[in-house]
Short mmCIF file of C-alpha atoms in Angstrom, two decimals:
data_model
loop_
_atom_site.label_atom_id
_atom_site.label_comp_id
_atom_site.label_asym_id
_atom_site.label_seq_id
_atom_site.Cartn_x
_atom_site.Cartn_y
_atom_site.Cartn_z
CA MET A 273 -21.09 -29.30 -36.40
CA THR A 274 -19.74 -29.77 -32.86
CA GLU A 275 -16.85 -28.24 -31.25
CA GLU A 276 -15.02 -29.49 -28.07
CA ILE A 277 -14.23 -26.86 -25.39
CA LEU A 278 -10.80 -27.99 -24.02
CA SER A 279 -9.41 -26.96 -20.64
CA PRO A 280 -6.43 -24.64 -21.30
CA LEU A 281 -4.83 -25.59 -17.94
CA ALA A 282 -5.02 -28.09 -15.19
CA GLY A 283 -7.11 -27.31 -12.31
CA ASN A 284 -10.43 -27.94 -10.55
CA VAL A 285 -13.79 -27.04 -11.82
CA TRP A 286 -15.08 -24.37 -9.55
CA LYS A 287 -18.19 -23.22 -11.11
CA ILE A 288 -20.37 -24.06 -14.28
CA ASN A 289 -22.41 -21.01 -15.52
CA VAL A 290 -24.44 -22.84 -18.15
CA LYS A 291 -26.38 -26.05 -18.56
CA GLU A 292 -26.99 -28.42 -21.40
CA GLY A 293 -29.05 -26.81 -24.03
CA ASP A 294 -28.20 -23.36 -23.26
CA GLN A 295 -27.63 -20.81 -26.04
CA ILE A 296 -24.24 -19.00 -25.55
CA GLU A 297 -22.42 -16.35 -27.37
CA GLU A 298 -18.81 -16.14 -28.04
CA ASP A 299 -16.70 -14.91 -25.15
CA ASP A 300 -19.50 -15.86 -22.65
CA GLU A 301 -17.83 -17.21 -19.32
CA ILE A 302 -19.04 -20.64 -19.38
CA ILE A 303 -17.00 -22.32 -16.73
CA ILE A 304 -14.65 -21.08 -13.92
CA LEU A 305 -11.61 -23.25 -13.09
CA GLU A 306 -9.79 -22.91 -9.97
CA ALA A 307 -5.80 -23.51 -10.41
CA MET A 308 -3.18 -22.32 -8.08
CA LYS A 309 -5.96 -20.85 -5.76
CA MET A 310 -7.00 -18.49 -8.48
CA GLU A 311 -10.15 -18.51 -10.46
CA THR A 312 -9.65 -18.71 -14.16
CA PRO A 313 -12.62 -18.24 -16.45
CA ILE A 314 -13.01 -20.37 -19.47
CA TYR A 315 -14.78 -18.38 -22.52
CA ALA A 316 -16.89 -19.73 -25.17
CA PRO A 317 -14.79 -19.93 -28.47
CA SER A 318 -17.85 -19.25 -30.55
CA ASP A 319 -21.59 -18.81 -30.57
CA GLY A 320 -23.65 -21.98 -30.26
CA LYS A 321 -25.77 -24.31 -28.11
CA ILE A 322 -24.05 -26.46 -25.32
CA LYS A 323 -24.76 -29.88 -26.47
CA SER A 324 -23.28 -31.62 -23.41
CA LEU A 325 -21.21 -30.80 -20.35
CA SER A 326 -18.33 -33.30 -19.70
CA VAL A 327 -17.49 -32.09 -16.22
CA LYS A 328 -19.32 -31.18 -12.94
CA GLU A 329 -18.35 -28.75 -10.39
CA GLY A 330 -15.62 -30.06 -8.10
CA ASP A 331 -14.13 -32.29 -10.77
CA SER A 332 -10.34 -32.08 -11.38
CA VAL A 333 -9.26 -31.66 -14.97
CA GLU A 334 -6.05 -32.17 -16.79
CA GLU A 335 -4.82 -29.74 -19.47
CA ASP A 336 -6.65 -30.52 -22.75
CA ALA A 337 -9.42 -32.31 -20.97
CA VAL A 338 -12.89 -31.85 -22.63
CA LEU A 339 -15.04 -29.55 -20.69
CA ALA A 340 -18.05 -29.10 -22.78
CA ILE A 341 -19.23 -29.92 -26.42
CA LEU A 342 -20.69 -27.02 -28.39
CA GLU A 343 -22.91 -27.29 -31.42
CA MET B 93 6.51 -3.41 57.49
CA GLU B 94 8.43 -5.87 55.45
CA ILE B 95 6.08 -5.24 52.64
CA SER B 96 6.08 -1.45 52.66
CA SER B 97 9.91 -1.43 52.52
CA ASN B 98 10.00 -3.69 49.44
CA LEU B 99 7.38 -1.70 47.75
CA PRO B 100 9.72 0.06 45.45
CA ALA B 101 11.48 -3.05 44.44
CA LEU B 102 8.07 -4.70 43.88
CA LEU B 103 6.91 -1.88 41.74
CA GLN B 104 10.17 -2.23 39.73
CA SER B 105 9.29 -5.73 38.93
CA VAL B 106 6.01 -4.68 37.50
CA GLY B 107 6.45 -4.21 33.71
CA PHE B 108 4.26 -1.17 33.37
CA PHE B 109 7.00 1.05 34.75
CA SER B 110 9.77 -0.19 32.31
CA VAL B 111 7.91 0.40 29.16
CA THR B 112 9.90 2.70 26.97
CA PRO B 113 8.60 4.92 24.10
CA GLY B 114 10.43 2.76 21.68
CA MET B 115 8.61 -0.29 22.89
CA ILE B 116 5.29 1.41 22.30
CA ILE B 117 6.25 2.32 18.59
CA MET B 118 7.18 -1.35 18.16
CA TRP B 119 3.77 -2.33 19.53
CA GLY B 120 2.27 -0.17 16.90
CA ILE B 121 4.34 -1.92 14.14
CA ALA B 122 3.31 -5.32 15.72
CA LEU B 123 -0.31 -4.36 15.51
CA LEU B 124 0.04 -3.00 12.05
CA LEU B 125 1.51 -6.49 10.77
CA THR B 126 -1.13 -8.30 12.65
CA TYR B 127 -3.83 -6.15 11.10
CA LEU B 128 -2.37 -6.60 7.60
CA ALA B 129 -2.31 -10.29 8.18
CA ILE B 130 -5.81 -10.59 9.51
CA ALA B 131 -7.82 -7.95 7.74
CA LYS B 132 -5.83 -7.78 4.35
CA GLN B 133 -4.63 -11.48 4.44
CA TYR B 134 -1.06 -10.15 3.61
CA GLU B 135 1.07 -13.36 3.90
CA PRO B 136 -0.98 -14.23 7.04
CA LEU B 137 0.87 -17.39 7.81
CA LEU B 138 4.19 -15.53 8.40
CA LEU B 139 3.09 -12.02 9.33
CA LEU B 140 0.70 -12.95 11.93
CA PRO B 141 3.10 -14.82 14.12
CA ILE B 142 5.87 -12.42 13.30
CA GLY B 143 3.65 -9.43 14.33
CA PHE B 144 2.81 -11.31 17.67
CA GLY B 145 6.32 -12.03 18.21
CA ILE B 146 7.31 -8.45 17.76
CA LEU B 147 4.72 -7.54 20.35
CA LEU B 148 6.11 -10.16 22.83
CA ALA B 149 9.71 -9.01 22.40
CA ASN B 150 8.79 -5.49 23.33
CA LEU B 151 7.17 -6.20 26.64
CA PRO B 152 9.74 -5.40 29.34
CA LEU B 153 11.34 -7.66 31.88
CA THR B 154 10.03 -10.93 30.19
CA GLY B 155 13.26 -12.43 29.52
CA LEU B 156 11.68 -14.22 26.54
CA MET B 157 14.70 -13.51 24.38
CA GLU B 158 17.31 -13.82 27.22
CA VAL B 159 20.32 -15.74 25.85
CA ASN B 160 20.27 -19.35 27.11
CA GLU B 161 17.06 -18.69 29.14
CA GLY B 162 14.12 -17.33 27.32
CA LEU B 163 11.52 -19.40 25.45
CA LEU B 164 11.65 -17.37 22.24
CA TRP B 165 15.39 -17.26 22.39
CA ARG B 166 15.30 -21.00 22.38
CA PHE B 167 12.99 -21.15 19.35
CA TYR B 168 15.38 -18.63 17.65
CA HIS B 169 18.56 -20.37 18.57
CA TYR B 170 17.71 -24.05 17.84
CA GLY B 171 15.22 -23.37 15.09
CA ILE B 172 17.01 -20.54 13.01
CA GLN B 173 20.56 -20.15 14.31
CA TRP B 174 20.93 -23.93 14.04
CA GLU B 175 19.59 -23.68 10.45
CA ILE B 176 16.96 -26.19 10.98
CA ILE B 177 13.72 -24.42 10.24
CA PRO B 178 14.43 -22.88 6.84
CA PRO B 179 15.65 -26.22 5.40
CA LEU B 180 12.56 -27.90 6.77
CA ILE B 181 10.36 -25.30 5.20
CA PHE B 182 12.25 -26.19 1.87
CA LEU B 183 11.37 -29.84 2.39
CA GLY B 184 7.72 -28.99 2.43
CA LEU B 185 8.20 -26.51 -0.46
CA GLY B 186 9.68 -29.50 -2.47
CA ALA B 187 6.98 -31.68 -1.66
CA MET B 188 4.43 -28.99 -2.93
CA THR B 189 6.46 -28.07 -6.15
CA ASP B 190 5.56 -29.53 -9.61
CA PHE B 191 8.56 -29.10 -11.78
CA GLY B 192 6.47 -30.18 -14.70
CA PRO B 193 6.00 -26.68 -16.06
CA LEU B 194 9.80 -26.11 -16.02
CA LEU B 195 10.65 -29.47 -17.55
CA SER B 196 8.23 -28.98 -20.29
CA ARG B 197 10.26 -25.92 -21.55
CA PRO B 198 13.66 -26.07 -19.89
CA SER B 199 14.74 -22.90 -21.59
CA LEU B 200 12.42 -20.94 -19.15
CA ILE B 201 14.96 -21.70 -16.56
CA PHE B 202 16.92 -18.64 -17.79
CA LEU B 203 14.13 -16.51 -16.77
CA GLY B 204 14.40 -17.83 -13.25
CA ALA B 205 18.11 -16.96 -13.20
CA GLY B 206 17.62 -13.48 -15.00
CA ALA B 207 15.29 -12.39 -12.33
CA GLN B 208 17.91 -12.75 -9.78
CA ALA B 209 19.69 -9.71 -11.13
CA GLY B 210 17.92 -7.39 -8.66
CA VAL B 211 19.65 -9.46 -6.02
CA TYR B 212 23.09 -8.65 -7.20
CA VAL B 213 22.30 -5.00 -8.13
CA THR B 214 21.13 -4.21 -4.72
CA PHE B 215 23.97 -6.08 -3.22
CA PHE B 216 26.36 -3.49 -4.78
CA ILE B 217 24.19 -0.50 -4.17
CA ALA B 218 23.66 -1.37 -0.54
CA GLN B 219 27.51 -1.53 -0.20
CA TYR B 220 27.78 1.77 -1.79
CA PHE B 221 25.55 3.23 0.79
CA GLY B 222 27.76 1.94 3.59
CA PHE B 223 26.37 -1.49 4.57
CA SER B 224 28.95 -4.11 5.13
CA LEU B 225 29.36 -6.92 2.52
CA GLU B 226 27.34 -9.41 4.70
CA GLU B 227 24.65 -6.88 5.35
CA ALA B 228 24.38 -5.93 1.69
CA ALA B 229 24.06 -9.46 0.51
CA THR B 230 21.38 -9.96 3.15
CA ILE B 231 19.51 -6.99 1.90
CA GLY B 232 19.95 -7.91 -1.69
CA ILE B 233 18.56 -11.36 -1.24
CA ILE B 234 15.16 -9.76 -0.41
CA GLY B 235 14.81 -9.25 -4.08
CA GLY B 236 14.81 -12.99 -4.55
CA ALA B 237 11.39 -12.90 -2.99
CA ASP B 238 12.01 -16.06 -1.09
CA GLY B 239 11.30 -15.95 2.61
CA PRO B 240 13.13 -18.95 4.08
CA THR B 241 16.23 -18.30 1.82
CA THR B 242 16.34 -14.73 3.04
CA ILE B 243 16.17 -15.93 6.87
CA PHE B 244 18.72 -18.66 6.15
CA LEU B 245 21.14 -16.17 4.59
CA ALA B 246 20.47 -13.48 7.15
CA ALA B 247 20.92 -15.78 10.21
CA LYS B 248 24.32 -16.74 8.72
CA LEU B 249 25.56 -13.39 7.47
CA ALA B 250 23.91 -10.65 9.33
CA PRO B 251 21.57 -11.82 12.29
CA GLN B 252 21.29 -8.25 13.37
CA LEU B 253 19.21 -7.57 10.34
CA LEU B 254 17.14 -10.80 10.41
CA GLY B 255 13.86 -9.41 11.62
CA THR B 256 13.99 -6.33 9.29
CA VAL B 257 14.78 -8.33 6.12
CA ALA B 258 12.26 -10.97 6.89
CA VAL B 259 9.51 -8.39 7.42
CA ALA B 260 10.58 -6.70 4.20
CA ALA B 261 10.75 -9.90 2.23
CA TYR B 262 7.32 -11.13 3.32
CA SER B 263 5.60 -7.58 3.12
CA TYR B 264 6.80 -7.28 -0.59
CA MET B 265 5.73 -10.73 -1.41
CA ALA B 266 2.33 -9.80 -0.19
CA LEU B 267 2.61 -6.73 -2.44
CA VAL B 268 3.68 -8.70 -5.54
CA PRO B 269 0.41 -7.87 -7.20
CA ILE B 270 0.90 -4.28 -6.68
CA ILE B 271 4.73 -3.83 -7.32
CA GLN B 272 5.09 -5.96 -10.46
CA PRO B 273 2.25 -4.98 -12.86
CA PRO B 274 3.47 -1.43 -13.52
CA VAL B 275 6.83 -2.64 -14.15
CA MET B 276 5.67 -5.38 -16.44
CA LYS B 277 3.42 -2.96 -18.37
CA LEU B 278 6.11 -0.34 -18.64
CA LEU B 279 8.52 -2.72 -20.39
CA THR B 280 6.10 -4.53 -22.83
CA SER B 281 3.78 -3.53 -25.45
CA LYS B 282 0.26 -4.85 -25.59
CA GLU B 283 1.15 -6.89 -28.62
CA GLU B 284 3.85 -8.66 -26.61
CA ARG B 285 1.55 -9.24 -23.65
CA MET B 286 -0.89 -10.81 -25.96
CA ILE B 287 1.67 -13.41 -27.33
CA ARG B 288 0.16 -16.99 -26.72
CA MET B 289 2.51 -19.72 -25.75
CA LYS B 290 2.90 -22.74 -27.86
CA LYS B 291 1.50 -25.76 -26.20
CA SER B 292 3.66 -27.32 -23.59
CA ARG B 293 5.18 -30.71 -24.04
CA LYS B 294 3.98 -33.60 -21.90
CA VAL B 295 6.49 -34.42 -19.15
CA SER B 296 6.97 -38.03 -18.44
CA LYS B 297 7.13 -39.49 -14.87
CA LEU B 298 10.72 -40.57 -15.34
CA GLU B 299 11.75 -36.94 -16.11
CA LYS B 300 10.13 -35.81 -13.01
CA LEU B 301 11.77 -38.50 -10.87
CA VAL B 302 15.24 -38.01 -12.35
CA PHE B 303 15.03 -34.15 -12.06
CA PRO B 304 15.41 -33.81 -8.24
CA ILE B 305 18.11 -36.34 -8.17
CA VAL B 306 20.29 -34.92 -11.06
CA SER B 307 19.69 -31.33 -10.04
CA VAL B 308 20.53 -31.85 -6.37
CA VAL B 309 23.94 -33.40 -7.52
CA LEU B 310 24.69 -30.77 -10.12
CA ILE B 311 23.72 -27.83 -7.85
CA ILE B 312 25.55 -28.89 -4.79
CA LEU B 313 28.52 -29.80 -6.61
CA LEU B 314 28.49 -26.29 -8.21
CA ILE B 315 27.68 -24.31 -5.02
CA PRO B 316 28.24 -26.57 -2.02
CA ALA B 317 27.06 -23.75 0.48
CA SER B 318 23.60 -24.18 -1.07
CA ALA B 319 23.33 -27.65 0.17
CA PRO B 320 21.14 -27.37 3.27
CA LEU B 321 18.36 -25.78 1.33
CA MET B 322 18.79 -27.67 -1.94
CA ALA B 323 19.14 -31.02 -0.23
CA MET B 324 15.88 -30.65 1.58
CA PHE B 325 14.13 -29.02 -1.44
CA MET B 326 14.94 -31.89 -3.66
CA LEU B 327 14.24 -34.51 -1.12
CA GLY B 328 10.83 -33.21 -0.63
CA ASN B 329 10.34 -33.14 -4.54
CA LEU B 330 11.53 -36.70 -4.82
CA ILE B 331 9.03 -37.80 -2.05
CA ARG B 332 6.35 -36.06 -4.02
CA GLU B 333 7.25 -37.58 -7.36
CA SER B 334 8.00 -41.01 -6.21
CA GLU B 335 4.38 -41.48 -5.53
CA VAL B 336 5.17 -44.31 -3.08
CA VAL B 337 5.31 -42.39 0.14
CA GLU B 338 2.16 -40.56 0.19
CA ARG B 339 2.19 -40.41 4.06
CA LEU B 340 5.58 -38.53 4.03
CA LYS B 341 4.50 -36.26 1.18
CA ASN B 342 1.50 -35.22 3.19
CA ALA B 343 3.41 -34.83 6.40
CA ALA B 344 5.98 -32.56 4.63
CA GLN B 345 3.42 -30.64 2.82
CA ASN B 346 1.04 -30.00 5.83
CA GLU B 347 1.70 -31.17 9.33
CA LEU B 348 5.57 -30.54 9.24
CA MET B 349 5.28 -27.34 7.25
CA ASN B 350 2.63 -25.98 9.46
CA ILE B 351 4.58 -26.68 12.70
CA VAL B 352 7.80 -25.27 11.57
CA THR B 353 5.80 -22.00 10.14
CA ILE B 354 4.73 -21.35 13.75
CA PHE B 355 8.23 -21.78 15.08
CA LEU B 356 9.73 -19.53 12.29
CA GLY B 357 7.48 -16.64 12.57
CA VAL B 358 7.36 -15.97 16.30
CA PRO B 359 10.98 -15.89 17.03
CA ILE B 360 11.73 -13.82 13.96
CA GLY B 361 9.28 -11.18 15.28
CA ALA B 362 11.04 -11.49 18.66
CA THR B 363 14.34 -10.45 17.23
CA MET B 364 12.89 -7.03 16.35
CA ASN B 365 13.23 -5.07 19.68
CA ALA B 366 13.02 -1.38 19.73
CA GLU B 367 16.86 -0.82 19.98
CA SER B 368 17.65 -2.95 16.94
CA PHE B 369 14.88 -2.09 14.66
CA LEU B 370 14.20 1.64 15.21
CA GLN B 371 17.02 2.90 13.24
CA ALA B 372 17.42 4.87 10.01
CA SER B 373 18.84 1.89 8.35
CA ALA B 374 15.69 -0.06 8.67
CA ILE B 375 13.81 2.38 6.36
CA PHE B 376 16.75 2.24 4.05
CA ILE B 377 16.51 -1.61 3.99
CA PHE B 378 12.93 -1.47 2.99
CA LEU B 379 13.62 0.85 0.25
CA LEU B 380 16.47 -1.22 -1.04
CA GLY B 381 14.39 -4.25 -0.70
CA LEU B 382 11.70 -2.74 -2.85
CA MET B 383 14.37 -1.70 -5.45
CA ALA B 384 15.58 -5.24 -5.57
CA PHE B 385 12.04 -6.50 -6.24
CA VAL B 386 11.57 -3.94 -9.01
CA VAL B 387 14.94 -4.61 -10.70
CA SER B 388 14.41 -8.31 -10.62
CA THR B 389 10.85 -8.03 -12.21
CA ALA B 390 12.40 -5.77 -14.77
CA THR B 391 15.44 -7.77 -15.77
CA GLY B 392 13.19 -10.86 -15.84
CA VAL B 393 10.95 -9.24 -18.50
CA LEU B 394 13.84 -7.84 -20.56
CA LEU B 395 15.64 -11.08 -20.54
CA ALA B 396 12.52 -12.72 -21.99
CA LYS B 397 12.40 -10.17 -24.73
CA LEU B 398 15.99 -10.79 -25.44
CA MET B 399 15.45 -14.44 -25.70
CA ASN B 400 12.59 -13.68 -28.19
CA LEU B 401 15.25 -12.13 -30.49
CA PHE B 402 16.61 -15.69 -30.98
CA LEU B 403 13.66 -17.98 -30.45
CA GLU B 404 11.39 -19.19 -33.15
CA ASP B 405 8.29 -19.79 -30.86
CA LYS B 406 8.11 -16.43 -29.16
CA ILE B 407 7.65 -16.47 -25.38
CA ASN B 408 5.36 -13.95 -23.68
CA PRO B 409 7.86 -11.62 -22.16
CA LEU B 410 5.45 -11.34 -18.90
CA LEU B 411 6.74 -14.75 -17.98
CA GLY B 412 10.10 -13.03 -17.12
CA ALA B 413 8.35 -11.33 -14.17
CA ALA B 414 7.59 -14.83 -12.71
CA GLY B 415 11.24 -15.38 -12.28
CA VAL B 416 11.09 -13.69 -8.88
CA SER B 417 10.45 -16.70 -6.74
CA ALA B 418 7.30 -15.64 -4.89
CA VAL B 419 5.45 -18.88 -5.57
CA PRO B 420 2.82 -18.82 -6.94
CA MET B 421 1.89 -15.15 -6.58
CA ALA B 422 4.39 -14.03 -9.23
CA ALA B 423 2.83 -16.47 -11.73
CA ARG B 424 -0.67 -15.44 -10.90
CA VAL B 425 0.35 -12.00 -11.49
CA VAL B 426 1.78 -12.89 -14.94
CA HIS B 427 -1.40 -14.69 -15.74
CA LYS B 428 -3.61 -11.63 -14.78
CA VAL B 429 -1.57 -9.06 -16.52
CA GLY B 430 -1.56 -11.31 -19.64
CA ALA B 431 -5.45 -11.90 -19.26
CA GLU B 432 -5.89 -8.06 -19.16
CA ALA B 433 -4.36 -7.93 -22.73
CA ASP B 434 -6.21 -10.98 -24.02
CA LYS B 435 -8.60 -12.72 -21.83
CA LYS B 436 -8.24 -16.05 -23.50
CA ASN B 437 -4.55 -16.16 -23.06
CA TYR B 438 -3.87 -18.67 -20.09
CA LEU B 439 -0.30 -18.00 -18.92
CA LEU B 440 -0.59 -19.42 -15.47
CA MET B 441 0.99 -22.78 -15.99
CA PHE B 442 3.61 -21.51 -18.37
CA ALA B 443 4.48 -18.93 -15.65
CA MET B 444 5.01 -21.73 -13.11
CA GLY B 445 8.23 -22.70 -15.02
CA PRO B 446 10.34 -19.72 -14.39
CA ASN B 447 8.61 -19.33 -11.15
CA VAL B 448 9.98 -22.65 -9.58
CA ALA B 449 13.28 -21.94 -11.35
CA GLY B 450 13.35 -18.61 -9.45
CA VAL B 451 13.33 -20.51 -6.30
CA ILE B 452 16.41 -22.50 -7.30
CA GLY B 453 17.95 -19.24 -8.59
CA THR B 454 17.62 -17.52 -5.26
CA VAL B 455 19.01 -20.55 -3.36
CA ILE B 456 22.00 -20.41 -5.73
CA ALA B 457 22.39 -16.70 -5.23
CA ALA B 458 22.31 -17.32 -1.36
CA GLY B 459 24.87 -20.12 -1.74
CA THR B 460 27.08 -17.84 -3.94
CA PHE B 461 27.10 -15.06 -1.20
CA LEU B 462 27.80 -17.70 1.52
CA THR B 463 30.79 -19.03 -0.52
CA ILE B 464 32.17 -15.61 -1.08
CA LEU B 465 31.62 -13.98 2.24
CA ARG B 466 32.47 -16.70 4.59
#
């Protein structure tokens, strides 16, 4: 079962704290977005493994863009 | 022989002997603002040139603020008294502002209006304490948390207060992250702060194009005195949203904005000489300005709670605090206070709606004062 992690707001990808294949737990800070000159951490919605990352650092993302896929 | 008889006159022309204690106090204030700008990064774009302008204005015998003569007087006269710079700042702000968050949930415009209550409350209180109507309006507008609007109104209604209200407005804007959260937390429960907003509607390009045109017509017809600021604000926004004049957009956002910011800060600082600033009323103005900020924040939050009584999709009442127009600081504060209650609650973009509505609200408040008082 896979789960898409969506961007809750538009911004730029500031930092990615995980890599593909990483095991993560719910509420881990996986990505930090930058919007309105403010860092906004994106937390893991549930436990799982990062199947793939859909963005890289520096990318600009729209609201609801897929950031990563969790399995 | 010649030189020795002229020595007293020569000495008098040296500034050192004309320094007054008041000037030295003003140097201290100038250095404090410059320090806050550099070390604490409190609104550095404005407080740095303002601080330096204060220092310059309090050096004796320079003639910098001499009417018709001085360099800084000319900046002040042609830039601010002629009402050129604040509208140009609004051109840049318009080019930077995305009204999308407001358009996706237009009811949030009420929060931008509600958070102007501090302006009007302070207007009445300042009058009660003996300020003239014009001065009271100028002090009240500090609560709108909008620098160029404050300067615009002060230059027209109470130029003697210009420096003081500008410094108060920009200082409090820098302090928004400190002033607002206690008020916001006091007026909301944790459950309310945790309310997640319903997903926002996608806004079409056509809506974004039509908005500046329709709103400039409506607002100027309603309050003609708001025209200089509103006209430039919406022109800037149309330039942005048209997506066909990228160069103009960039110029308005960057080069032009930066140039006029330099010519705004220095002469504002220069209006603050020791005689006009070192008065008990200055402290009073700072206190009243702070009160205006607090009342605006509180009424914004309370109005959001009132709206929730009628709305099916509840809004997070913290959004009301973003109605003070300090963009985007107030929206960031809303986001942070919301994230303290629920870290997965992302209020930032929702808060931008009332935040940009607050800018329009403050311009309308200023226009209303101008209409009534002139």
